[in-house]
XYZ file of C-alpha atoms in Angstrom:
751
model
C 0.000 0.000 0.000
C 2.829 2.351 0.817
C 4.347 2.107 -2.675
C 1.899 4.393 -4.442
C 1.778 6.779 -1.457
C 5.457 7.538 -2.063
C 4.445 9.285 -5.305
C 2.525 11.962 -3.396
C 3.559 15.169 -1.688
C 2.590 15.678 1.956
C -0.818 17.392 1.458
C -1.719 14.885 -1.276
C -0.819 11.973 0.997
C -2.923 13.428 3.801
C -5.877 13.825 1.415
C -5.559 10.188 0.323
C -5.267 8.666 3.803
C -7.920 10.791 5.565
C -10.797 8.426 4.880
C -13.341 8.957 7.658
C -15.551 11.973 8.261
C -16.239 14.951 6.006
C -13.268 16.196 3.996
C -12.907 19.066 1.524
C -9.892 19.022 -0.785
C -9.184 22.396 -2.371
C -7.262 21.404 -5.483
C -5.589 24.286 -7.276
C -5.008 24.181 -11.034
C -2.455 21.537 -12.014
C -2.115 20.262 -8.437
C -2.538 16.557 -9.222
C -6.200 16.329 -8.305
C -6.896 13.249 -10.460
C -3.977 11.385 -8.941
C -5.223 12.173 -5.432
C -8.761 11.019 -6.230
C -7.447 7.859 -7.879
C -5.121 6.955 -5.011
C -7.753 7.829 -2.407
C -10.173 5.276 -3.860
C -7.365 2.748 -4.320
C -6.401 3.325 -0.675
C -9.985 2.590 0.432
C -9.977 -0.638 -1.568
C -6.595 -1.650 -0.137
C -8.028 -1.079 3.343
C -10.681 -3.666 2.554
C -13.625 -1.369 1.833
C -16.120 -3.129 -0.441
C -16.118 -1.321 -3.835
C -19.914 -1.642 -3.936
C -19.989 0.689 -0.910
C -18.086 3.483 -2.686
C -19.702 6.043 -4.951
C -17.620 8.539 -6.934
C -19.448 11.281 -8.821
C -17.739 13.104 -11.694
C -18.800 15.552 -14.382
C -17.624 13.633 -17.463
C -17.634 9.974 -18.419
C -14.069 10.425 -19.633
C -12.890 11.460 -16.166
C -14.654 8.489 -14.592
C -13.224 6.079 -17.168
C -9.653 7.339 -16.759
C -9.885 7.195 -12.977
C -11.290 3.658 -13.039
C -8.444 2.509 -15.311
C -5.844 4.042 -13.011
C -7.440 2.562 -9.892
C -7.513 -0.864 -11.533
C -3.756 -0.683 -12.134
C -3.188 -0.019 -8.429
C -5.956 -2.019 -6.760
C -6.890 -4.682 -9.325
C -10.116 -5.606 -11.080
C -12.241 -4.956 -7.974
C -12.246 -1.348 -9.239
C -14.799 -2.422 -11.836
C -17.375 -2.791 -9.076
C -17.182 0.852 -7.999
C -20.228 3.049 -8.505
C -18.285 5.612 -10.498
C -19.587 7.949 -13.188
C -21.268 11.255 -13.854
C -24.094 12.484 -11.639
C -26.496 11.836 -14.507
C -25.286 8.324 -15.307
C -25.223 7.161 -11.666
C -28.630 8.650 -10.916
C -30.050 7.182 -14.140
C -28.846 3.781 -12.910
C -30.603 4.286 -9.576
C -33.774 5.511 -11.301
C -33.909 2.453 -13.558
C -33.738 0.234 -10.471
C -36.411 2.226 -8.623
C -38.438 3.369 -11.665
C -41.718 1.743 -10.627
C -41.893 3.915 -7.485
C -42.148 6.996 -9.701
C -44.570 5.480 -12.214
C -41.950 4.712 -14.882
C -40.638 1.498 -16.365
C -36.942 0.690 -16.228
C -36.828 1.253 -20.011
C -37.508 5.005 -19.812
C -35.984 7.150 -22.551
C -33.533 9.977 -21.837
C -34.373 13.043 -23.916
C -31.575 15.277 -25.140
C -31.961 19.018 -25.737
C -33.293 18.569 -29.264
C -35.922 16.080 -28.076
C -36.987 18.437 -25.289
C -37.348 21.362 -27.687
C -39.450 19.193 -29.987
C -41.797 18.370 -27.094
C -42.047 22.061 -26.207
C -42.922 22.937 -29.812
C -45.695 20.336 -29.730
C -46.994 21.829 -26.473
C -47.003 25.344 -27.961
C -48.933 24.057 -30.962
C -51.518 22.345 -28.763
C -51.933 25.457 -26.592
C -52.051 27.670 -29.699
C -49.209 29.865 -28.426
C -46.825 31.974 -30.512
C -43.356 30.420 -30.601
C -41.872 33.868 -31.222
C -43.140 34.995 -27.825
C -42.606 31.646 -26.132
C -39.278 30.703 -27.684
C -38.551 26.981 -27.136
C -34.937 27.614 -26.090
C -36.036 30.193 -23.521
C -38.754 27.910 -22.164
C -36.396 24.952 -21.895
C -33.861 27.104 -20.058
C -36.553 28.326 -17.641
C -37.751 24.770 -16.964
C -34.167 23.579 -16.517
C -33.447 26.302 -13.971
C -36.628 25.423 -12.115
C -35.734 21.728 -11.940
C -32.179 22.461 -10.816
C -33.724 24.384 -7.929
C -36.103 21.507 -7.106
C -39.190 23.282 -8.451
C -41.708 20.955 -10.119
C -44.443 22.173 -12.493
C -46.998 22.087 -9.675
C -44.744 24.131 -7.380
C -44.044 26.576 -10.207
C -47.765 27.201 -10.740
C -48.355 27.752 -7.015
C -45.595 30.327 -6.619
C -47.275 33.735 -6.800
C -44.026 35.648 -7.219
C -42.931 33.540 -10.210
C -46.328 33.671 -11.923
C -46.525 37.446 -11.361
C -43.135 37.798 -13.035
C -44.308 35.715 -15.998
C -47.395 37.916 -16.380
C -45.372 41.141 -16.197
C -42.910 39.836 -18.791
C -45.701 38.985 -21.240
C -45.514 35.206 -20.785
C -48.486 34.361 -18.569
C -48.781 30.766 -19.870
C -45.372 29.579 -18.651
C -46.786 27.447 -15.843
C -49.208 25.739 -18.278
C -46.366 25.041 -20.697
C -44.213 23.569 -17.915
C -47.088 21.356 -16.726
C -47.900 20.173 -20.260
C -44.226 19.489 -20.978
C -43.889 17.493 -17.774
C -47.000 15.448 -18.603
C -45.908 14.745 -22.196
C -42.519 13.494 -21.022
C -44.192 11.275 -18.409
C -46.651 9.797 -20.918
C -43.748 9.107 -23.287
C -41.883 7.301 -20.518
C -39.091 9.840 -20.883
C -36.897 11.966 -18.649
C -34.767 14.896 -19.736
C -31.274 15.520 -18.329
C -32.565 17.661 -15.481
C -35.165 15.032 -14.566
C -32.364 12.574 -13.816
C -31.416 14.849 -10.923
C -34.867 16.088 -9.909
C -36.494 12.632 -9.988
C -33.655 11.223 -7.874
C -34.281 13.934 -5.300
C -38.021 13.210 -5.390
C -37.319 9.480 -5.032
C -35.214 10.055 -1.907
C -37.708 12.567 -0.487
C -40.936 10.610 -1.004
C -39.644 7.091 -0.448
C -37.635 6.851 2.811
C -36.995 3.156 2.209
C -35.169 3.958 -1.050
C -33.146 6.692 0.629
C -32.264 4.400 3.535
C -31.174 1.691 1.085
C -28.652 3.930 -0.704
C -27.531 5.759 2.446
C -26.383 2.436 3.885
C -25.049 1.187 0.570
C -22.801 4.178 -0.101
C -20.625 4.368 2.995
C -17.971 6.453 1.222
C -18.950 9.309 -1.084
C -16.580 11.261 -3.322
C -17.606 14.235 -5.433
C -15.256 15.669 -8.065
C -15.455 19.283 -9.313
C -17.667 20.176 -6.376
C -17.586 23.876 -7.285
C -19.674 22.995 -10.376
C -22.572 21.377 -8.515
C -26.040 22.922 -8.527
C -28.565 23.085 -5.700
C -30.253 19.811 -6.653
C -26.950 17.893 -6.729
C -25.975 19.421 -3.397
C -29.235 18.300 -1.767
C -29.014 14.733 -3.124
C -25.431 14.299 -1.948
C -26.333 15.754 1.438
C -29.134 13.190 1.828
C -26.892 10.283 0.804
C -24.140 11.287 3.246
C -26.441 11.809 6.229
C -25.820 8.400 7.866
C -22.058 7.794 7.650
C -20.895 11.374 6.873
C -17.861 9.950 5.040
C -18.105 12.533 2.298
C -15.114 13.863 0.400
C -15.586 16.772 -2.008
C -12.827 17.941 -4.305
C -12.781 21.209 -6.193
C -11.374 24.657 -6.746
C -13.521 27.700 -6.124
C -11.216 29.639 -8.466
C -12.486 27.469 -11.336
C -16.233 27.822 -10.707
C -17.436 28.927 -14.156
C -20.778 27.238 -14.814
C -23.407 29.423 -13.139
C -25.238 29.616 -16.486
C -25.893 25.871 -16.094
C -27.209 26.328 -12.574
C -23.936 25.662 -10.727
C -23.450 27.690 -7.576
C -20.100 28.561 -6.028
C -21.945 28.811 -2.719
C -21.845 25.007 -2.398
C -18.073 24.951 -1.954
C -17.746 28.292 -0.137
C -20.258 27.279 2.563
C -19.513 23.555 2.755
C -17.983 23.914 6.215
C -21.250 25.278 7.610
C -22.941 21.979 6.647
C -20.229 19.888 8.329
C -18.732 21.652 11.364
C -16.288 18.769 11.914
C -14.975 19.249 8.361
C -11.287 18.838 7.617
C -9.900 21.040 4.820
C -6.757 20.114 2.879
C -5.320 22.456 0.262
C -3.310 21.207 -2.718
C -1.346 24.316 -3.635
C 1.641 23.007 -5.589
C 1.142 23.339 -9.356
C 2.860 20.619 -11.403
C 1.580 21.815 -14.785
C 2.691 25.354 -15.529
C 5.807 27.496 -15.402
C 6.378 29.895 -12.516
C 5.523 32.855 -14.684
C 2.129 31.407 -15.718
C 1.311 30.404 -12.133
C 2.230 33.836 -10.768
C 0.385 35.717 -13.511
C -2.734 33.625 -12.913
C -2.508 34.195 -9.183
C -2.198 37.948 -9.703
C -5.509 37.843 -11.554
C -7.587 35.636 -9.274
C -6.519 37.315 -6.031
C -8.702 40.283 -7.046
C -11.863 38.233 -6.404
C -13.517 38.673 -3.017
C -15.576 35.466 -2.933
C -12.920 32.799 -2.613
C -11.143 30.386 -0.304
C -7.701 31.655 0.647
C -4.807 29.767 -0.951
C -1.409 30.412 -2.503
C -0.588 28.374 -5.606
C 3.131 27.818 -6.223
C 5.372 25.661 -8.365
C 8.892 24.309 -8.508
C 8.812 24.299 -12.316
C 11.166 26.561 -14.245
C 10.475 30.266 -14.551
C 9.432 30.023 -18.204
C 8.572 32.706 -20.700
C 6.531 35.767 -19.932
C 3.027 36.199 -21.268
C 2.799 37.933 -24.631
C -0.087 40.279 -25.404
C -0.797 41.015 -29.042
C -2.801 43.839 -30.557
C -4.406 43.253 -33.970
C -6.302 45.703 -36.152
C -9.225 43.292 -36.534
C -10.241 39.705 -35.870
C -9.065 38.487 -39.286
C -5.548 39.771 -38.637
C -5.712 38.197 -35.196
C -6.528 34.833 -36.785
C -3.731 35.170 -39.378
C -1.153 35.938 -36.747
C -2.127 33.018 -34.527
C -1.969 30.610 -37.488
C 1.397 32.001 -38.591
C 2.760 31.701 -35.071
C 1.632 28.086 -34.773
C 3.290 27.287 -38.097
C 6.585 28.907 -37.072
C 6.686 27.466 -33.552
C 5.870 24.025 -34.902
C 8.829 24.237 -37.246
C 11.359 25.981 -35.011
C 10.585 24.089 -31.793
C 9.701 20.705 -33.317
C 6.181 20.758 -31.858
C 3.080 18.843 -32.943
C -0.223 20.436 -33.899
C -1.837 18.964 -30.796
C 0.565 20.960 -28.630
C -1.482 24.078 -29.432
C -4.880 25.249 -28.260
C -6.798 28.350 -29.311
C -9.338 29.384 -26.693
C -12.046 32.019 -26.940
C -15.009 33.362 -24.982
C -17.735 32.614 -27.562
C -18.102 30.020 -30.328
C -18.567 32.755 -32.952
C -14.916 33.753 -32.529
C -13.697 30.510 -34.069
C -14.398 31.706 -37.636
C -11.315 33.905 -38.091
C -9.031 31.279 -36.553
C -10.512 28.502 -38.689
C -10.118 30.493 -41.907
C -6.501 31.338 -41.132
C -5.607 27.756 -40.200
C -7.246 26.403 -43.372
C -5.288 28.816 -45.567
C -2.057 27.555 -44.027
C -3.138 23.888 -44.262
C -2.891 23.433 -40.501
C -5.260 20.649 -39.364
C -7.542 21.589 -36.487
C -10.486 20.317 -34.493
C -13.299 22.545 -33.233
C -14.856 21.328 -29.993
C -18.388 22.258 -29.041
C -19.883 22.104 -32.530
C -22.512 19.605 -33.601
C -21.672 16.306 -31.976
C -21.685 12.994 -33.808
C -24.865 11.908 -32.051
C -26.737 15.073 -33.051
C -26.302 14.529 -36.795
C -29.598 13.843 -38.540
C -28.827 10.384 -39.862
C -27.554 9.295 -36.440
C -30.580 10.743 -34.639
C -32.848 8.964 -37.141
C -31.237 5.584 -36.568
C -30.974 5.996 -32.797
C -34.684 6.875 -32.774
C -35.447 3.388 -34.108
C -33.441 1.875 -31.262
C -35.083 4.175 -28.736
C -38.550 3.172 -29.894
C -37.694 -0.514 -29.802
C -36.640 0.033 -26.192
C -39.627 2.206 -25.237
C -42.836 2.168 -27.292
C -44.157 5.196 -25.368
C -41.394 7.404 -26.802
C -43.545 9.666 -28.976
C -40.652 11.823 -30.203
C -38.858 8.761 -31.552
C -42.055 7.442 -33.178
C -42.777 10.727 -34.966
C -39.216 10.755 -36.276
C -39.191 7.225 -37.723
C -42.762 6.540 -38.840
C -42.086 7.902 -42.331
C -38.307 7.669 -42.531
C -37.238 6.244 -44.847
C -40.323 7.406 -46.736
C -43.054 4.763 -46.717
C -46.087 6.813 -47.791
C -47.207 7.927 -44.318
C -47.539 11.679 -44.854
C -47.850 14.504 -42.356
C -51.657 14.486 -42.676
C -51.761 10.871 -41.526
C -49.315 11.587 -38.678
C -51.483 14.519 -37.553
C -54.520 12.218 -37.551
C -52.647 9.679 -35.425
C -51.753 12.421 -32.943
C -55.376 13.617 -32.969
C -56.714 10.117 -32.299
C -54.208 9.658 -29.486
C -55.566 12.793 -27.838
C -59.240 11.998 -28.408
C -59.028 8.483 -26.989
C -56.277 9.354 -24.455
C -54.081 6.492 -25.579
C -50.395 6.387 -26.611
C -49.494 7.022 -30.263
C -48.197 3.466 -30.549
C -51.576 2.065 -29.566
C -53.146 3.997 -32.444
C -50.417 2.819 -34.839
C -50.579 -0.876 -34.010
C -54.393 -0.792 -34.307
C -54.455 1.469 -37.358
C -56.907 -0.705 -39.323
C -59.581 -0.114 -36.671
C -59.568 3.675 -37.129
C -61.583 4.799 -40.165
C -60.085 8.292 -39.812
C -56.768 6.973 -41.176
C -58.501 5.995 -44.435
C -56.319 4.454 -47.140
C -53.097 5.126 -45.223
C -54.029 2.578 -42.558
C -52.430 -0.324 -44.445
C -49.090 1.499 -44.619
C -49.278 2.284 -40.905
C -50.054 -1.373 -40.170
C -47.018 -2.454 -42.242
C -44.859 -0.093 -40.195
C -46.287 -1.537 -36.965
C -45.555 -5.095 -38.116
C -41.942 -4.153 -38.852
C -41.546 -2.656 -35.358
C -43.085 -5.765 -33.777
C -40.549 -7.943 -35.600
C -37.796 -5.831 -34.075
C -39.322 -6.313 -30.609
C -39.180 -10.084 -31.046
C -35.524 -9.936 -32.126
C -34.633 -7.670 -29.204
C -35.009 -10.519 -26.742
C -33.124 -13.026 -28.904
C -30.150 -11.062 -30.260
C -27.461 -8.877 -28.774
C -27.594 -5.112 -29.298
C -25.274 -5.163 -32.331
C -27.116 -7.950 -34.164
C -30.399 -6.160 -33.541
C -28.989 -2.823 -34.760
C -27.524 -4.298 -37.937
C -30.863 -5.950 -38.696
C -32.748 -2.677 -38.125
C -30.378 -0.793 -40.419
C -30.980 -3.328 -43.171
C -34.727 -3.969 -42.847
C -35.757 -0.316 -42.517
C -33.899 0.464 -45.740
C -32.049 3.314 -44.025
C -28.613 1.919 -44.833
C -29.661 1.250 -48.441
C -30.908 4.750 -49.250
C -27.801 6.349 -47.734
C -25.542 3.988 -49.679
C -27.293 4.911 -52.919
C -26.705 8.641 -52.362
C -23.323 9.210 -54.038
C -23.073 12.917 -53.210
C -20.294 13.959 -50.811
C -22.907 14.529 -48.096
C -24.577 11.182 -48.810
C -21.306 9.278 -48.612
C -20.517 11.033 -45.330
C -23.931 10.127 -43.885
C -23.509 6.491 -44.918
C -20.036 6.378 -43.339
C -21.468 7.853 -40.148
C -24.056 5.064 -39.876
C -21.348 2.452 -40.494
C -19.243 4.129 -37.799
C -22.209 4.024 -35.425
C -22.736 0.313 -36.064
C -19.034 -0.272 -35.389
C -19.332 1.555 -32.065
C -22.348 -0.591 -31.135
C -20.335 -3.706 -31.922
C -17.492 -2.476 -29.710
C -19.988 -1.878 -26.912
C -21.416 -5.391 -27.302
C -17.964 -6.989 -27.233
C -16.381 -4.843 -24.505
C -15.340 -7.242 -21.745
C -13.709 -4.530 -19.602
C -17.065 -3.036 -18.622
C -19.164 -4.864 -16.070
C -22.499 -3.396 -17.176
C -24.896 -5.609 -19.127
C -24.663 -5.167 -22.902
C -28.338 -4.349 -23.254
C -29.957 -1.953 -25.676
C -31.078 0.217 -22.750
C -27.546 0.516 -21.360
C -26.165 1.423 -24.772
C -28.801 4.115 -25.278
C -28.107 5.505 -21.816
C -24.363 5.638 -22.479
C -24.706 7.670 -25.670
C -27.465 9.895 -24.268
C -25.184 11.021 -21.443
C -22.017 11.566 -23.460
C -20.338 14.974 -23.121
C -18.156 16.812 -25.666
C -14.961 15.668 -23.967
C -16.069 12.041 -24.235
C -16.125 12.063 -28.036
C -13.854 12.227 -31.047
C -10.758 10.901 -29.356
C -9.313 9.755 -32.696
C -8.364 13.265 -33.823
C -4.827 13.220 -32.507
C -2.496 15.652 -34.271
C -4.731 18.670 -34.672
C -4.786 22.142 -33.198
C -7.612 22.354 -30.648
C -10.141 25.175 -30.947
C -12.699 25.573 -28.173
C -14.396 27.935 -25.796
C -12.718 28.391 -22.431
C -15.663 26.635 -20.790
C -14.952 23.554 -22.922
C -11.236 23.679 -22.067
C -11.685 23.238 -18.339
C -9.778 20.183 -17.144
C -7.484 20.135 -20.194
C -3.880 21.261 -20.640
C -1.634 22.186 -23.565
C 2.004 23.274 -23.933
C 1.015 26.446 -25.817
C -2.273 28.292 -25.321
C -3.609 31.222 -27.339
C -6.530 33.149 -25.855
C -8.239 35.404 -28.391
C -10.596 38.337 -28.106
C -9.351 39.775 -24.798
C -11.570 42.805 -25.250
C -13.936 44.738 -23.027
C -17.578 43.642 -23.504
C -16.377 40.397 -25.090
C -14.181 39.134 -22.260
C -15.442 40.065 -19.729
C -18.802 39.614 -21.402
C -21.000 42.676 -21.589
C -23.698 40.731 -19.729
C -21.389 40.260 -16.734
C -20.653 43.921 -16.037
C -23.758 44.787 -14.036
C -22.707 43.137 -10.761
C -19.606 41.909 -8.945
C -20.806 38.282 -8.751
C -20.932 37.890 -12.542
C -17.714 39.834 -13.076
C -15.888 37.577 -10.615
C -17.067 34.527 -12.565
C -15.657 36.068 -15.757
C -12.370 36.600 -13.920
C -12.393 32.964 -12.848
C -12.953 32.046 -16.496
C -9.878 34.084 -17.461
C -7.956 32.294 -14.710
C -9.026 28.940 -16.161
C -7.816 30.032 -19.609
C -4.352 30.980 -18.350
C -3.921 27.838 -16.266
C -4.542 25.519 -19.237
C -1.017 26.343 -20.435
C 2.119 24.455 -19.496
C 4.813 26.540 -21.166
C 3.518 29.506 -23.134
C 0.518 31.859 -23.098
C -0.238 34.305 -25.909
C -3.161 36.698 -25.390
C -4.579 38.727 -28.257
C -7.187 41.395 -28.853
C -8.451 43.357 -31.829
C -9.029 47.094 -32.071
C -12.038 46.474 -34.324
C -14.450 43.616 -34.843
C -17.546 43.066 -36.995
C -20.696 43.007 -34.869
C -24.059 42.497 -36.542
C -22.508 43.333 -39.913
C -20.905 46.590 -38.786
C -17.226 47.156 -38.040
C -17.054 48.389 -34.451
C -14.104 49.725 -32.457
C -12.928 47.604 -29.497
C -10.832 48.337 -26.445
C -8.555 45.966 -24.529
C -10.040 44.044 -21.626
C -9.613 45.215 -18.050
C -8.174 41.755 -17.366
C -5.012 42.704 -19.248
C -4.413 45.542 -16.801
C -5.034 43.194 -13.876
C -2.065 40.945 -14.711
C 0.969 42.127 -12.754
C 3.200 43.767 -15.346
C 6.305 41.848 -14.253
C 4.765 38.748 -15.844
C 4.107 40.331 -19.272
C 6.818 40.502 -21.921
C 8.295 44.007 -22.352
C 5.604 45.337 -19.992
C 3.756 46.600 -23.079
C 1.556 45.277 -25.831
C 2.942 44.171 -29.168
C 1.177 45.719 -32.164
C 0.573 43.159 -34.862
C 0.101 46.024 -37.323
C 1.999 49.209 -36.585
C -0.312 51.703 -38.305
C -2.006 53.359 -35.319
C -3.595 56.273 -37.193
C -5.119 54.266 -40.044
C -6.203 51.351 -37.859
C -8.027 49.544 -40.641
C -5.052 49.197 -42.994
C -3.374 45.839 -43.375
C -0.597 44.439 -45.481
C -1.331 42.046 -48.302
C -1.385 38.272 -47.898
C 2.143 37.935 -49.262
C 3.772 40.409 -46.897
C 1.604 40.658 -43.785
C 3.837 38.380 -41.709
C 7.244 39.118 -43.182
C 8.278 40.976 -40.030
C 7.545 37.883 -37.929
C 9.981 35.435 -39.556
C 11.830 35.045 -36.264
C 8.491 33.939 -34.729
C 6.501 35.310 -31.860
C 9.225 34.534 -29.383
C 11.615 37.114 -30.807
C 11.643 40.777 -29.795
C 9.428 42.954 -31.995
C 10.888 45.673 -34.156
C 9.055 48.941 -33.648
C 9.626 50.380 -37.111
C 8.430 54.007 -37.168
C 5.627 55.012 -39.524
C 6.184 57.804 -42.050
C 4.959 61.189 -40.890
C 1.562 62.283 -42.222
C 1.541 64.667 -45.159
C 1.073 68.202 -43.876
C -2.186 69.987 -44.670
C -3.560 66.779 -46.178
C -7.293 67.012 -46.949
C -8.881 63.550 -47.526
C -11.736 63.054 -49.957
C -14.880 60.898 -49.759
C -14.274 58.802 -52.880
C -17.383 56.845 -53.966
C -16.281 55.952 -57.521
C -13.077 54.095 -56.727
C -11.960 51.907 -59.656
C -9.026 49.691 -60.558
C -5.917 51.489 -61.939
C -7.032 54.750 -60.288
C -4.138 56.752 -58.815
C -4.658 57.899 -55.228
C -2.648 59.421 -52.398
C -2.715 58.272 -48.745
C -1.987 60.562 -45.797
C 0.982 58.397 -44.726
C 1.847 55.974 -47.516
C 1.839 58.538 -50.278
C 0.969 57.773 -53.887
C -0.246 54.443 -55.175
C -2.350 52.596 -57.739
C -5.608 50.795 -56.961
C -5.246 47.143 -58.010
C -8.536 45.689 -56.750
C -11.905 46.931 -55.461
C -14.426 44.715 -53.605
C -17.511 45.114 -51.431
C -20.496 47.446 -51.555
C -21.628 50.638 -49.887
C -19.775 51.568 -46.710
C -17.848 48.286 -46.661
C -15.868 48.843 -49.881
C -12.274 47.602 -49.570
C -9.420 48.303 -51.958
C -5.988 46.815 -52.564
C -3.509 49.585 -53.303
C 0.064 49.191 -54.562
C 1.921 52.155 -53.039
C 5.009 53.444 -54.782
C 7.173 53.317 -51.646
C 5.407 50.961 -49.238
C 4.186 48.016 -51.296
C 0.635 46.665 -51.429
C -1.851 47.327 -48.642
C -5.592 46.827 -48.153
C -7.806 49.734 -47.143
C -11.357 49.932 -45.817
C -12.344 53.052 -47.702
C -14.737 54.567 -45.174
C -11.843 54.772 -42.683
C -8.912 55.413 -45.033
C -7.555 58.963 -45.374
C -7.043 59.183 -49.139
C -7.632 61.495 -52.091
C -7.502 61.237 -55.868
C -4.389 62.373 -57.685
């Protein structure tokens, strides 16, 4: 047992061996948190604790999988018996066992965001409400927030303050929508992501025997990333830990960045008030980053008031100072980042996957993507449409979902006429109507279609569809999940129609289905996972996947992602773009200190992703809603202690301060950077402006026209593009080479 403890520093060792009573581990960035969690569980197993009595809750399946693999190397195959996984996956497992208590079957469907929005749209249609007033995304967000705060539809309707707010905001039917949504999900035998938490809380609140069962089962409770828990998660964990009080929470208040998902930093800041006998251990040594990155990050986060006191330090080398780059616009920012990656990759023998480009919002990826493509640098954007959200995948998965749960109305509506089998929208609407009139599930109408005269001539086609589904139900009990899936793909004709589509998109869709079938086969043949290889378990696994759980085959690519998506990751070199006021910090966060402090924590997370090098960049102008708007550098740049920034001043990517919208041509724009970003910049002076220069408003600019610029002198227009106020021109100046001008900002006149 002592062997693996030798790999830990003193606070880490104390965190691993303190097994009884409440414990809070404050794990600073790069402090070896995963190792501590892994060894702590391994230590419990080595002490003889039954793995079935240990529950470890994480926020990603990937984290749980990696921890389980590490524990198994230390403690053996008993690690496979741990209850370890995400909150949603563990609670879904409990709910399937106890489903009958809540009026569900163990085969309930888990709705993703798209499914939930589809249900909401159906509710709006039934209630004859305007979806422009009651936007599905807004409604889903409101319902999600309610559930995360343990507010059911009935409680929502009874709360006078909430209903008064809805009335004043012009949405008086919110409580009806919530109630109808809740009922539709229940009738479909479905739960959304938030239900997996809320229903677990309800289970433990209304059924003391169930709570008592799991309180005595889980004698040791571990919660990772505790700063990201919401109120519902906090209450469930509190109930589970009430008997033995052997609860260990691990987190870092400085990395609490998910309030928009319902997470509350209060859970970690006030944890001691819930457990007066609490022991607190702080992991303050950073093993990831250089001294300069650690110190710069600390200089930022210490400005927050709501935090647990700690001092992060490292024995790593001092490293390079942070570089801050000023670009004239977001396109130039993207070009420079791509050029820098290319040069560093060559000069320092780095791989593409050594680089990450982080940004505050997904929309910022465009300029970086365009620049990387032009330089043939492979990259991967995280946070875009996931594999399981692609239409062809959703279509096929819907067949599997319906085979598992015939009450799943969303799945039925998706597959009943795909591939096309002559069951049009009119017939589908009649089926929905009949379901409502007779208060029976859609499937009951479908499988008895020939008894409903309202379906007219289409009834035979509906009956054929029902017979096909029934054949799948028979096979479900006789074949494994892969054999069933392959049969469904063939018999439905879905694989055939995709194979016959020889367009690029069609080939891609066909390959995606083949890839899905391969993944199902891997699931069916995986002997390292103790869970049963049932259709229901497969569907649950893919329903609860997160972005970081997918696409692990894209190895040597530059990573592009929002800072939120980057949490928990690390890279040798990190670029953070768009460090501008109203972008980062977000304009929506400037009205109160609480939101601003979360933005600062987000900036802290961005900096601490880097091992060796951080490059921050901002633009002096950026297109917003089709208009080029001026930008100013973020306050966060001023908050970094200047001793940690290179040259204690910002490096101008383009030196023309007066004509801020001028840029050099593609062939010459990076000539001054051939020694790469790591070299000292040359501050070449600009020519003085021409005295008494009077610019003209030129609206008839044409190629070959001779013009004069206030600084660059005389030149010839070589290209004109754009319309109206956004006209741009390429100009070959006699003494300064070719440059591009945005005419409405350029100070020029005709010769």
